[in-house]
Short mmCIF file of C-alpha atoms and ligand atoms in Angstrom, two decimals:
data_model
loop_
_atom_site.label_atom_id
_atom_site.label_comp_id
_atom_site.label_asym_id
_atom_site.label_seq_id
_atom_site.Cartn_x
_atom_site.Cartn_y
_atom_site.Cartn_z
CA UNK A 1 -8.87 -14.84 28.48
CA UNK A 2 -7.02 -17.72 30.08
CA UNK A 3 -3.90 -17.81 27.91
CA UNK A 4 -0.47 -17.10 29.33
CA UNK A 5 0.66 -13.66 28.21
CA UNK A 6 4.09 -12.13 27.90
CA UNK A 7 3.72 -10.56 31.35
CA UNK A 8 3.31 -14.01 32.95
CA UNK A 9 6.69 -15.30 31.82
CA UNK A 10 10.25 -14.64 33.01
CA UNK A 11 12.38 -13.27 30.16
CA UNK A 12 15.33 -11.71 32.00
CA UNK A 13 18.61 -12.66 30.29
CA UNK A 14 16.75 -15.23 28.21
CA UNK A 15 16.89 -15.73 24.47
CA UNK A 16 13.26 -15.06 23.56
CA UNK A 17 12.10 -16.36 20.20
CA UNK A 18 9.24 -14.16 18.98
CA UNK A 19 7.02 -14.93 16.00
CA UNK A 20 6.01 -11.55 14.60
CA UNK A 21 4.10 -10.62 11.47
CA UNK A 22 6.47 -8.55 9.36
CA UNK A 23 4.69 -9.48 6.14
CA UNK A 24 4.67 -5.88 4.93
CA UNK A 25 4.18 -4.62 1.37
CA UNK A 26 7.54 -4.01 -0.34
CA UNK A 27 7.67 -2.23 -3.69
CA UNK A 28 10.99 -1.66 -5.49
CA UNK A 29 12.87 -2.60 -2.33
CA UNK A 30 10.95 -0.11 -0.17
CA UNK A 31 8.39 -0.79 2.55
CA UNK A 32 5.21 1.04 1.58
CA UNK A 33 3.30 0.43 4.82
CA UNK A 34 5.16 -0.37 8.04
CA UNK A 35 2.06 -0.70 10.20
CA UNK A 36 2.72 -4.35 11.02
CA UNK A 37 6.25 -3.57 12.20
CA UNK A 38 5.01 -0.69 14.31
CA UNK A 39 2.29 -2.91 15.82
CA UNK A 40 4.93 -5.41 16.95
CA UNK A 41 6.95 -2.77 18.80
CA UNK A 42 5.00 -2.99 22.07
CA UNK A 43 6.15 -6.57 22.55
CA UNK A 44 9.70 -5.96 21.30
CA UNK A 45 10.19 -2.88 23.50
CA UNK A 46 8.79 -4.67 26.55
CA UNK A 47 11.16 -7.60 26.08
CA UNK A 48 14.14 -5.28 25.67
CA UNK A 49 13.18 -3.33 28.80
CA UNK A 50 12.93 -6.60 30.72
CA UNK A 51 16.48 -7.59 29.73
CA UNK A 52 15.72 -10.21 27.09
CA UNK A 53 17.78 -11.16 24.06
CA UNK A 54 15.18 -10.86 21.34
CA UNK A 55 15.16 -13.22 18.34
CA UNK A 56 12.51 -12.29 15.80
CA UNK A 57 11.11 -14.50 13.08
CA UNK A 58 8.57 -13.79 10.34
CA UNK A 59 7.61 -14.62 6.81
CA UNK A 60 7.43 -12.13 3.94
CA UNK A 61 5.43 -12.80 0.81
CA UNK A 62 5.31 -16.18 -0.90
CA UNK A 63 8.80 -17.37 -1.80
CA UNK A 64 7.42 -20.96 -2.06
CA UNK A 65 9.97 -22.64 0.17
CA UNK A 66 12.99 -21.36 -1.76
CA UNK A 67 15.53 -18.65 -1.04
CA UNK A 68 14.51 -15.64 -3.11
CA UNK A 69 16.29 -12.35 -2.43
CA UNK A 70 13.20 -10.41 -3.46
CA UNK A 71 11.56 -11.60 -0.25
CA UNK A 72 14.51 -11.04 2.08
CA UNK A 73 13.69 -9.49 5.46
CA UNK A 74 16.82 -7.32 5.23
CA UNK A 75 14.70 -4.28 4.37
CA UNK A 76 12.60 -4.95 7.48
CA UNK A 77 15.71 -5.17 9.69
CA UNK A 78 16.73 -1.72 8.45
CA UNK A 79 13.34 -0.25 9.34
CA UNK A 80 13.49 -2.00 12.69
CA UNK A 81 16.87 -0.42 13.41
CA UNK A 82 15.32 3.01 12.76
CA UNK A 83 12.55 2.22 15.22
CA UNK A 84 15.09 1.00 17.79
CA UNK A 85 17.82 3.65 17.72
CA UNK A 86 19.20 2.55 21.11
CA UNK A 87 19.39 -1.18 20.44
CA UNK A 88 21.50 -3.11 17.99
CA UNK A 89 19.47 -4.94 15.32
CA UNK A 90 21.32 -7.84 13.72
CA UNK A 91 20.17 -9.62 10.55
CA UNK A 92 20.90 -13.31 10.02
CA UNK A 93 21.68 -14.48 6.49
CA UNK A 94 19.66 -17.68 6.90
CA UNK A 95 16.70 -19.14 8.80
CA UNK A 96 18.09 -21.97 10.92
CA UNK A 97 21.51 -22.24 9.29
CA UNK A 98 25.01 -21.58 10.58
CA UNK A 99 24.68 -17.80 10.51
CA UNK A 100 21.39 -17.68 12.44
CA UNK A 101 22.69 -20.17 15.01
CA UNK A 102 25.98 -18.44 15.65
CA UNK A 103 24.35 -14.98 15.81
CA UNK A 104 21.69 -16.31 18.21
CA UNK A 105 24.37 -17.81 20.45
CA UNK A 106 26.36 -14.57 20.57
CA UNK A 107 23.33 -12.33 21.08
CA UNK A 108 23.55 -10.05 24.13
CA UNK A 109 20.91 -8.62 26.41
CA UNK A 110 19.19 -5.63 24.76
CA UNK A 111 20.07 -6.79 21.23
CA UNK A 112 17.68 -7.92 18.53
CA UNK A 113 18.31 -10.64 15.98
CA UNK A 114 16.04 -11.05 12.95
CA UNK A 115 16.39 -14.37 11.18
CA UNK A 116 15.69 -14.66 7.44
CA UNK A 117 12.26 -15.22 5.90
CA UNK A 118 10.81 -18.41 7.41
CA UNK A 119 9.21 -19.33 4.11
CA UNK A 120 12.63 -19.66 2.46
CA UNK A 121 12.34 -23.16 3.93
CA UNK A 122 9.38 -25.27 2.76
CA UNK A 123 9.31 -27.04 6.12
CA UNK A 124 7.92 -23.91 7.81
CA UNK A 125 4.46 -24.25 6.24
CA UNK A 126 4.57 -28.05 6.63
CA UNK A 127 5.05 -27.67 10.39
CA UNK A 128 7.90 -30.13 9.99
CA UNK A 129 9.10 -31.68 13.26
CA UNK A 130 12.84 -31.33 12.59
CA UNK A 131 12.41 -27.73 11.48
CA UNK A 132 10.42 -26.95 14.66
CA UNK A 133 13.25 -28.45 16.75
CA UNK A 134 15.86 -26.38 14.95
CA UNK A 135 13.84 -23.19 15.40
CA UNK A 136 13.25 -23.95 19.08
CA UNK A 137 16.98 -24.48 19.60
CA UNK A 138 17.55 -20.78 18.84
CA UNK A 139 15.72 -19.62 21.98
CA UNK A 140 14.68 -20.48 25.52
CA UNK A 141 11.22 -18.93 25.55
CA UNK A 142 8.65 -18.62 22.74
CA UNK A 143 6.24 -15.71 22.25
CA UNK A 144 3.63 -15.63 19.50
CA UNK A 145 2.70 -12.09 18.53
CA UNK A 146 1.91 -12.71 14.86
CA UNK A 147 -1.84 -12.23 14.81
CA UNK A 148 -1.88 -12.15 11.00
CA UNK A 149 -0.72 -15.79 10.86
CA UNK A 150 -2.25 -17.11 14.08
CA UNK A 151 -4.88 -18.99 12.03
CA UNK A 152 -2.09 -21.04 10.43
CA UNK A 153 -0.64 -24.25 11.84
CA UNK A 154 2.93 -23.64 10.74
CA UNK A 155 6.21 -24.49 12.47
CA UNK A 156 6.76 -20.94 13.75
CA UNK A 157 3.16 -20.34 14.78
CA UNK A 158 2.31 -23.76 16.18
CA UNK A 159 4.90 -26.54 16.29
CA UNK A 160 7.64 -24.57 18.01
CA UNK A 161 5.27 -23.42 20.77
CA UNK A 162 5.06 -27.02 21.99
CA UNK A 163 8.80 -27.20 22.54
CA UNK A 164 9.41 -24.12 24.71
CA UNK A 165 7.84 -22.25 27.63
CA UNK A 166 5.38 -20.02 25.76
CA UNK A 167 3.05 -17.02 25.86
CA UNK A 168 1.18 -14.64 23.57
CA UNK A 169 2.47 -11.11 22.97
CA UNK A 170 0.71 -7.76 23.38
CA UNK A 171 -0.58 -7.53 19.80
CA UNK A 172 -2.34 -10.90 19.88
CA UNK A 173 -3.68 -10.07 23.33
CA UNK A 174 -5.07 -6.75 22.06
CA UNK A 175 -6.64 -8.35 18.97
CA UNK A 176 -8.30 -11.08 21.04
CA UNK A 177 -9.61 -8.64 23.63
CA UNK A 178 -10.96 -6.25 21.02
CA UNK A 179 -12.50 -8.76 18.62
CA UNK A 180 -13.68 -11.52 20.96
CA UNK A 181 -14.64 -9.05 23.69
CA UNK A 182 -16.84 -7.19 21.22
CA UNK A 183 -18.58 -10.08 19.52
CA UNK A 184 -19.17 -12.03 22.73
CA UNK A 185 -21.05 -9.19 24.36
CA UNK A 186 -22.07 -6.65 21.71
CA UNK A 187 -24.02 -3.49 22.45
CA UNK A 188 -27.11 -3.50 20.24
CA UNK A 189 -28.06 -2.93 17.51
CA UNK A 190 -25.16 -5.08 16.30
CA UNK A 191 -24.49 -4.75 12.57
CA UNK A 192 -22.19 -6.99 10.51
CA UNK A 193 -21.01 -5.81 7.10
CA UNK A 194 -19.55 -8.39 4.74
CA UNK A 195 -18.14 -7.76 1.30
CA UNK A 196 -15.46 -9.22 -0.88
CA UNK A 197 -15.48 -11.55 -3.80
CA UNK A 198 -16.71 -15.02 -2.98
CA UNK A 199 -19.67 -16.50 -1.10
CA UNK A 200 -17.61 -19.65 -0.62
CA UNK A 201 -15.08 -17.87 1.62
CA UNK A 202 -17.72 -16.24 3.80
CA UNK A 203 -20.29 -19.00 4.36
CA UNK A 204 -18.96 -19.84 7.82
CA UNK A 205 -18.92 -16.26 8.97
CA UNK A 206 -22.40 -15.47 7.59
CA UNK A 207 -23.74 -18.59 9.30
CA UNK A 208 -22.27 -17.69 12.68
CA UNK A 209 -22.99 -13.96 12.49
CA UNK A 210 -26.65 -14.76 11.88
CA UNK A 211 -26.67 -16.13 15.44
CA UNK A 212 -25.52 -12.84 16.93
CA UNK A 213 -26.13 -9.77 14.76
CA UNK A 214 -29.33 -7.75 14.44
CA UNK A 215 -28.55 -6.68 10.87
CA UNK A 216 -26.31 -8.33 8.29
CA UNK A 217 -25.27 -6.19 5.33
CA UNK A 218 -23.97 -8.00 2.26
CA UNK A 219 -22.07 -6.13 -0.44
CA UNK A 220 -19.34 -6.80 -2.97
CA UNK A 221 -19.14 -9.69 -5.41
CA UNK A 222 -20.89 -11.98 -2.94
CA UNK A 223 -24.19 -10.15 -3.20
CA UNK A 224 -25.05 -11.35 -6.73
CA UNK A 225 -25.45 -15.00 -5.78
CA UNK A 226 -28.05 -13.98 -3.19
CA UNK A 227 -29.78 -11.64 -5.66
CA UNK A 228 -29.86 -14.42 -8.25
CA UNK A 229 -31.70 -16.60 -5.73
CA UNK A 230 -34.22 -13.79 -5.27
CA UNK A 231 -34.84 -13.69 -9.04
CA UNK A 232 -32.84 -10.60 -10.02
CA UNK A 233 -30.83 -10.40 -13.23
CA UNK A 234 -27.11 -10.35 -12.46
CA UNK A 235 -25.59 -10.07 -15.96
CA UNK A 236 -21.92 -11.04 -15.94
CA UNK A 237 -21.45 -10.28 -12.25
CA UNK A 238 -19.62 -12.68 -9.96
CA UNK A 239 -21.77 -15.73 -9.37
CA UNK A 240 -21.05 -18.71 -7.19
CA UNK A 241 -23.15 -21.41 -8.87
CA UNK A 242 -22.03 -24.11 -6.43
CA UNK A 243 -23.40 -22.20 -3.46
CA UNK A 244 -26.87 -21.24 -4.60
CA UNK A 245 -28.48 -23.64 -2.12
CA UNK A 246 -26.24 -22.37 0.64
CA UNK A 247 -27.29 -18.80 -0.16
CA UNK A 248 -30.95 -19.86 0.03
CA UNK A 249 -30.36 -21.57 3.35
CA UNK A 250 -28.59 -18.55 4.79
CA UNK A 251 -31.41 -16.21 3.83
CA UNK A 252 -33.90 -18.62 5.37
CA UNK A 253 -31.88 -18.70 8.55
CA UNK A 254 -31.84 -14.88 8.66
CA UNK A 255 -35.63 -14.88 8.36
CA UNK A 256 -36.05 -17.49 11.09
CA UNK A 257 -33.71 -15.62 13.43
CA UNK A 258 -35.35 -12.27 12.73
CA UNK A 259 -32.08 -10.84 11.43
CA UNK A 260 -32.44 -7.96 8.99
CA UNK A 261 -30.60 -9.21 5.86
CA UNK A 262 -29.69 -6.24 3.71
CA UNK A 263 -28.65 -6.69 0.08
CA UNK A 264 -27.84 -3.89 -2.38
CA UNK A 265 -30.81 -2.27 -4.16
CA UNK A 266 -28.79 -0.65 -6.95
CA UNK A 267 -25.30 -0.84 -8.45
CA UNK A 268 -22.57 0.59 -10.57
CA UNK A 269 -22.29 -1.64 -13.64
CA UNK A 270 -19.62 -1.76 -16.34
CA UNK A 271 -19.15 -3.83 -19.54
CA UNK A 272 -15.73 -5.17 -18.50
CA UNK A 273 -14.33 -5.62 -15.03
CA UNK A 274 -11.60 -3.03 -15.65
CA UNK A 275 -13.54 -0.61 -17.86
CA UNK A 276 -13.52 2.61 -15.86
CA UNK A 277 -14.92 4.71 -18.71
CA UNK A 278 -18.23 3.13 -19.74
CA UNK A 279 -19.67 2.44 -16.31
CA UNK A 280 -23.13 3.60 -15.25
CA UNK A 281 -25.62 3.41 -12.39
CA UNK A 282 -28.45 0.88 -12.43
CA UNK A 283 -32.04 1.83 -11.57
CA UNK A 284 -32.54 -1.13 -9.25
CA UNK A 285 -30.90 -4.37 -8.17
CA UNK A 286 -30.93 -5.80 -11.72
CA UNK A 287 -27.71 -5.79 -13.73
CA UNK A 288 -28.01 -5.31 -17.52
CA UNK A 289 -27.06 -8.10 -19.92
CA UNK A 290 -23.41 -7.78 -20.93
CA UNK A 291 -22.55 -5.77 -17.81
CA UNK A 292 -21.22 -6.67 -14.40
CA UNK A 293 -21.82 -5.08 -11.03
CA UNK A 294 -18.68 -3.53 -9.56
CA UNK A 295 -19.89 -1.26 -6.76
CA UNK A 296 -23.01 -0.47 -4.77
CA UNK A 297 -25.17 2.41 -6.03
CA UNK A 298 -26.36 5.58 -4.32
CA UNK A 299 -29.67 4.17 -3.01
CA UNK A 300 -27.77 1.28 -1.49
CA UNK A 301 -25.31 3.61 0.19
CA UNK A 302 -28.30 5.37 1.78
CA UNK A 303 -29.91 2.10 2.81
CA UNK A 304 -26.74 0.68 4.36
CA UNK A 305 -25.90 4.02 5.99
CA UNK A 306 -29.28 4.11 7.74
CA UNK A 307 -28.61 0.72 9.35
CA UNK A 308 -25.06 1.70 10.30
CA UNK A 309 -26.22 4.99 11.83
CA UNK A 310 -28.42 3.17 14.35
CA UNK A 311 -25.74 0.66 15.31
CA UNK A 312 -23.94 0.51 18.65
CA UNK A 313 -21.56 -2.18 17.40
CA UNK A 314 -20.32 -2.72 13.84
CA UNK A 315 -17.92 -5.30 12.48
CA UNK A 316 -16.80 -5.05 8.87
CA UNK A 317 -14.90 -7.40 6.58
CA UNK A 318 -14.52 -7.02 2.84
CA UNK A 319 -14.98 -4.14 0.38
CA UNK A 320 -18.46 -3.60 -1.09
CA UNK A 321 -17.04 -2.99 -4.56
CA UNK A 322 -13.92 -3.33 -6.68
CA UNK A 323 -12.29 -0.66 -4.53
CA UNK A 324 -8.85 -1.06 -6.13
CA UNK A 325 -10.21 1.16 -8.93
CA UNK A 326 -11.07 4.59 -7.61
CA UNK A 327 -14.15 4.80 -9.86
CA UNK A 328 -15.57 1.72 -8.11
CA UNK A 329 -14.41 2.58 -4.60
CA UNK A 330 -17.18 5.08 -3.87
CA UNK A 331 -19.37 2.60 -1.99
CA UNK A 332 -16.54 1.19 0.11
CA UNK A 333 -15.34 4.67 1.04
CA UNK A 334 -18.89 5.79 1.86
CA UNK A 335 -19.26 2.85 4.25
CA UNK A 336 -15.91 3.66 5.88
CA UNK A 337 -16.96 7.29 6.34
CA UNK A 338 -20.29 6.26 7.84
CA UNK A 339 -18.54 4.01 10.34
CA UNK A 340 -16.67 6.99 11.76
CA UNK A 341 -20.03 8.41 12.87
CA UNK A 342 -21.09 5.33 14.84
CA UNK A 343 -21.66 6.04 18.51
CA UNK A 344 -20.28 2.74 19.66
CA UNK A 345 -17.69 0.14 18.77
CA UNK A 346 -16.36 -0.27 15.23
CA UNK A 347 -14.13 -3.22 14.42
CA UNK A 348 -12.51 -3.50 11.01
CA UNK A 349 -11.34 -6.97 10.01
CA UNK A 350 -7.91 -6.84 8.36
CA UNK A 351 -7.21 -7.04 4.65
CA UNK A 352 -8.98 -4.88 2.09
CA UNK A 353 -11.45 -3.10 4.37
CA UNK A 354 -8.58 -2.17 6.68
CA UNK A 355 -6.58 -0.81 3.71
CA UNK A 356 -9.58 1.25 2.60
CA UNK A 357 -9.95 2.79 6.06
CA UNK A 358 -6.22 3.45 6.40
CA UNK A 359 -5.95 4.93 2.88
CA UNK A 360 -8.77 7.32 3.70
CA UNK A 361 -6.96 8.50 6.79
CA UNK A 362 -9.82 7.27 9.00
CA UNK A 363 -7.86 4.72 11.01
CA UNK A 364 -7.88 6.70 14.24
CA UNK A 365 -11.65 7.11 14.04
CA UNK A 366 -12.30 3.37 14.37
CA UNK A 367 -12.27 1.47 17.64
CA UNK A 368 -10.01 -1.24 16.25
CA UNK A 369 -8.46 -2.14 12.93
CA UNK A 370 -7.24 -5.69 12.94
CA UNK A 371 -3.80 -6.53 11.57
CA UNK A 372 -4.99 -9.92 10.31
CA UNK A 373 -7.56 -10.50 7.57
CA UNK A 374 -7.82 -14.29 7.72
CA UNK A 375 -7.32 -14.44 11.49
CA UNK A 376 -9.96 -11.82 12.28
CA UNK A 377 -12.43 -13.59 9.97
CA UNK A 378 -11.89 -16.80 11.95
CA UNK A 379 -12.55 -14.94 15.19
CA UNK A 380 -15.68 -13.31 13.74
CA UNK A 381 -16.71 -16.86 12.89
CA UNK A 382 -16.26 -17.89 16.52
CA UNK A 383 -13.35 -20.22 15.71
CA UNK A 384 -10.24 -20.84 17.76
CA UNK A 385 -6.89 -19.79 16.25
CA UNK A 386 -4.33 -22.64 16.32
CA UNK A 387 -1.50 -20.18 17.10
CA UNK A 388 -3.36 -19.12 20.24
CA UNK A 389 -4.83 -22.48 21.14
CA UNK A 390 -1.33 -24.03 21.36
CA UNK A 391 -0.22 -21.52 24.00
CA UNK A 392 -0.43 -22.80 27.57
CA UNK A 393 -3.24 -21.66 29.81
CA UNK A 394 -2.39 -19.70 32.93
P1 LIG B 401 -12.14 -10.88 -0.33
O1 LIG B 401 -10.70 -11.27 -0.33
O2 LIG B 401 -13.08 -12.03 -0.50
O3 LIG B 401 -12.50 -9.97 0.82
O4 LIG B 401 -12.36 -10.06 -1.65
C1 LIG B 401 -11.79 -8.83 -1.88
C2 LIG B 401 -11.92 -8.53 -3.32
O5 LIG B 401 -13.28 -8.50 -3.66
C3 LIG B 401 -11.35 -7.19 -3.72
O6 LIG B 401 -10.21 -7.41 -4.50
C4 LIG B 401 -12.47 -6.55 -4.53
O7 LIG B 401 -12.03 -5.97 -5.74
C5 LIG B 401 -13.37 -7.72 -4.83
N1 LIG B 401 -14.76 -7.30 -5.10
C6 LIG B 401 -15.55 -6.54 -4.36
N2 LIG B 401 -16.72 -6.32 -4.99
C7 LIG B 401 -16.65 -6.95 -6.16
C8 LIG B 401 -17.54 -7.09 -7.26
N3 LIG B 401 -18.74 -6.51 -7.27
N4 LIG B 401 -17.14 -7.82 -8.32
C9 LIG B 401 -15.92 -8.40 -8.32
N5 LIG B 401 -15.04 -8.32 -7.32
C10 LIG B 401 -15.41 -7.60 -6.25
#
């Protein structure tokens, strides 16, 4: 990698503006999963050790450009203080207002300032020039360590980087090394597993994975559009009518490239999406009229497991069923379990598949669990992340 990293930049006694991803789940005012905060600690601790004044910025949820207390980062600052018992953590009451500015000016070496939720100001997502300037005025050096938003061209992830000496932090460096390092030179067999709801969202990644993988496994709501093309009955299952031709083209490409394209051969079907009482297993890949497919069946679990067992590299993005309901999470959990047995590299794209693995307590059995769903998908697709691209080369 040729990007300047945090170790290549002088931070001693400097006000270092760090974009982190503190977009953590908060329920009833409590953080239910602090993984993203913990993942940012390597960069924060390093900066503090090197004598920097650390100014952190992040978004939380979707406050739609307006101040909304529900999305305040105050709760994050409290957790941060627990993780940094020897350093003072200060919370600003605004983003680029009077309070943030005066607290940034007064900040001392070894102290941490967290400014308020960036998305309290609509100009953040617009990458507004004035807003970028104001943000940049808070610090002297800029570090991007927010992998989860590195695929966005926002003020804090993109615009501000152009105005200050810049570098990527340890988390982004780790994510790039793990994901790009693996897909650029995979040990074979290389298996890709894709699930989730819509074909539309995954066309790019299917297309590019077909150039590199040996086997592509398709599960989740996406599978039915492909099965429809092959003449199966799909009942009321998710169907992407606008992408039928794309699905055909992708299967043709798999054939031409000699990629094994694995679709489910049986399902769990239910009359209504959220009916967890009247569900049943199908005999084959056909879904009954009046039913919809919500999980892969037992034969499919066996089929997918066989391919995974042989693999030396596996990347996975998207659940293979409606895993939010425990009755329909069997397939997704079976895949996660199987991945722990792989004698090779296992990379879990962020988002739902990462949650499934973490909820099962299998996180430490995977090679890497990405902290960014959208960003890891872009990397799987072979795309450049704007938040990384904007950082100067060494
Ligand atoms: P995505 O964001 O595209 O990865 O989609 C994740 C969502 O796909 C999850 O909320 C799952 O519940 C959903 N999903 C997975 N399988 C199915 C299915 N068979 N039918 C409907 N939704 C599904």
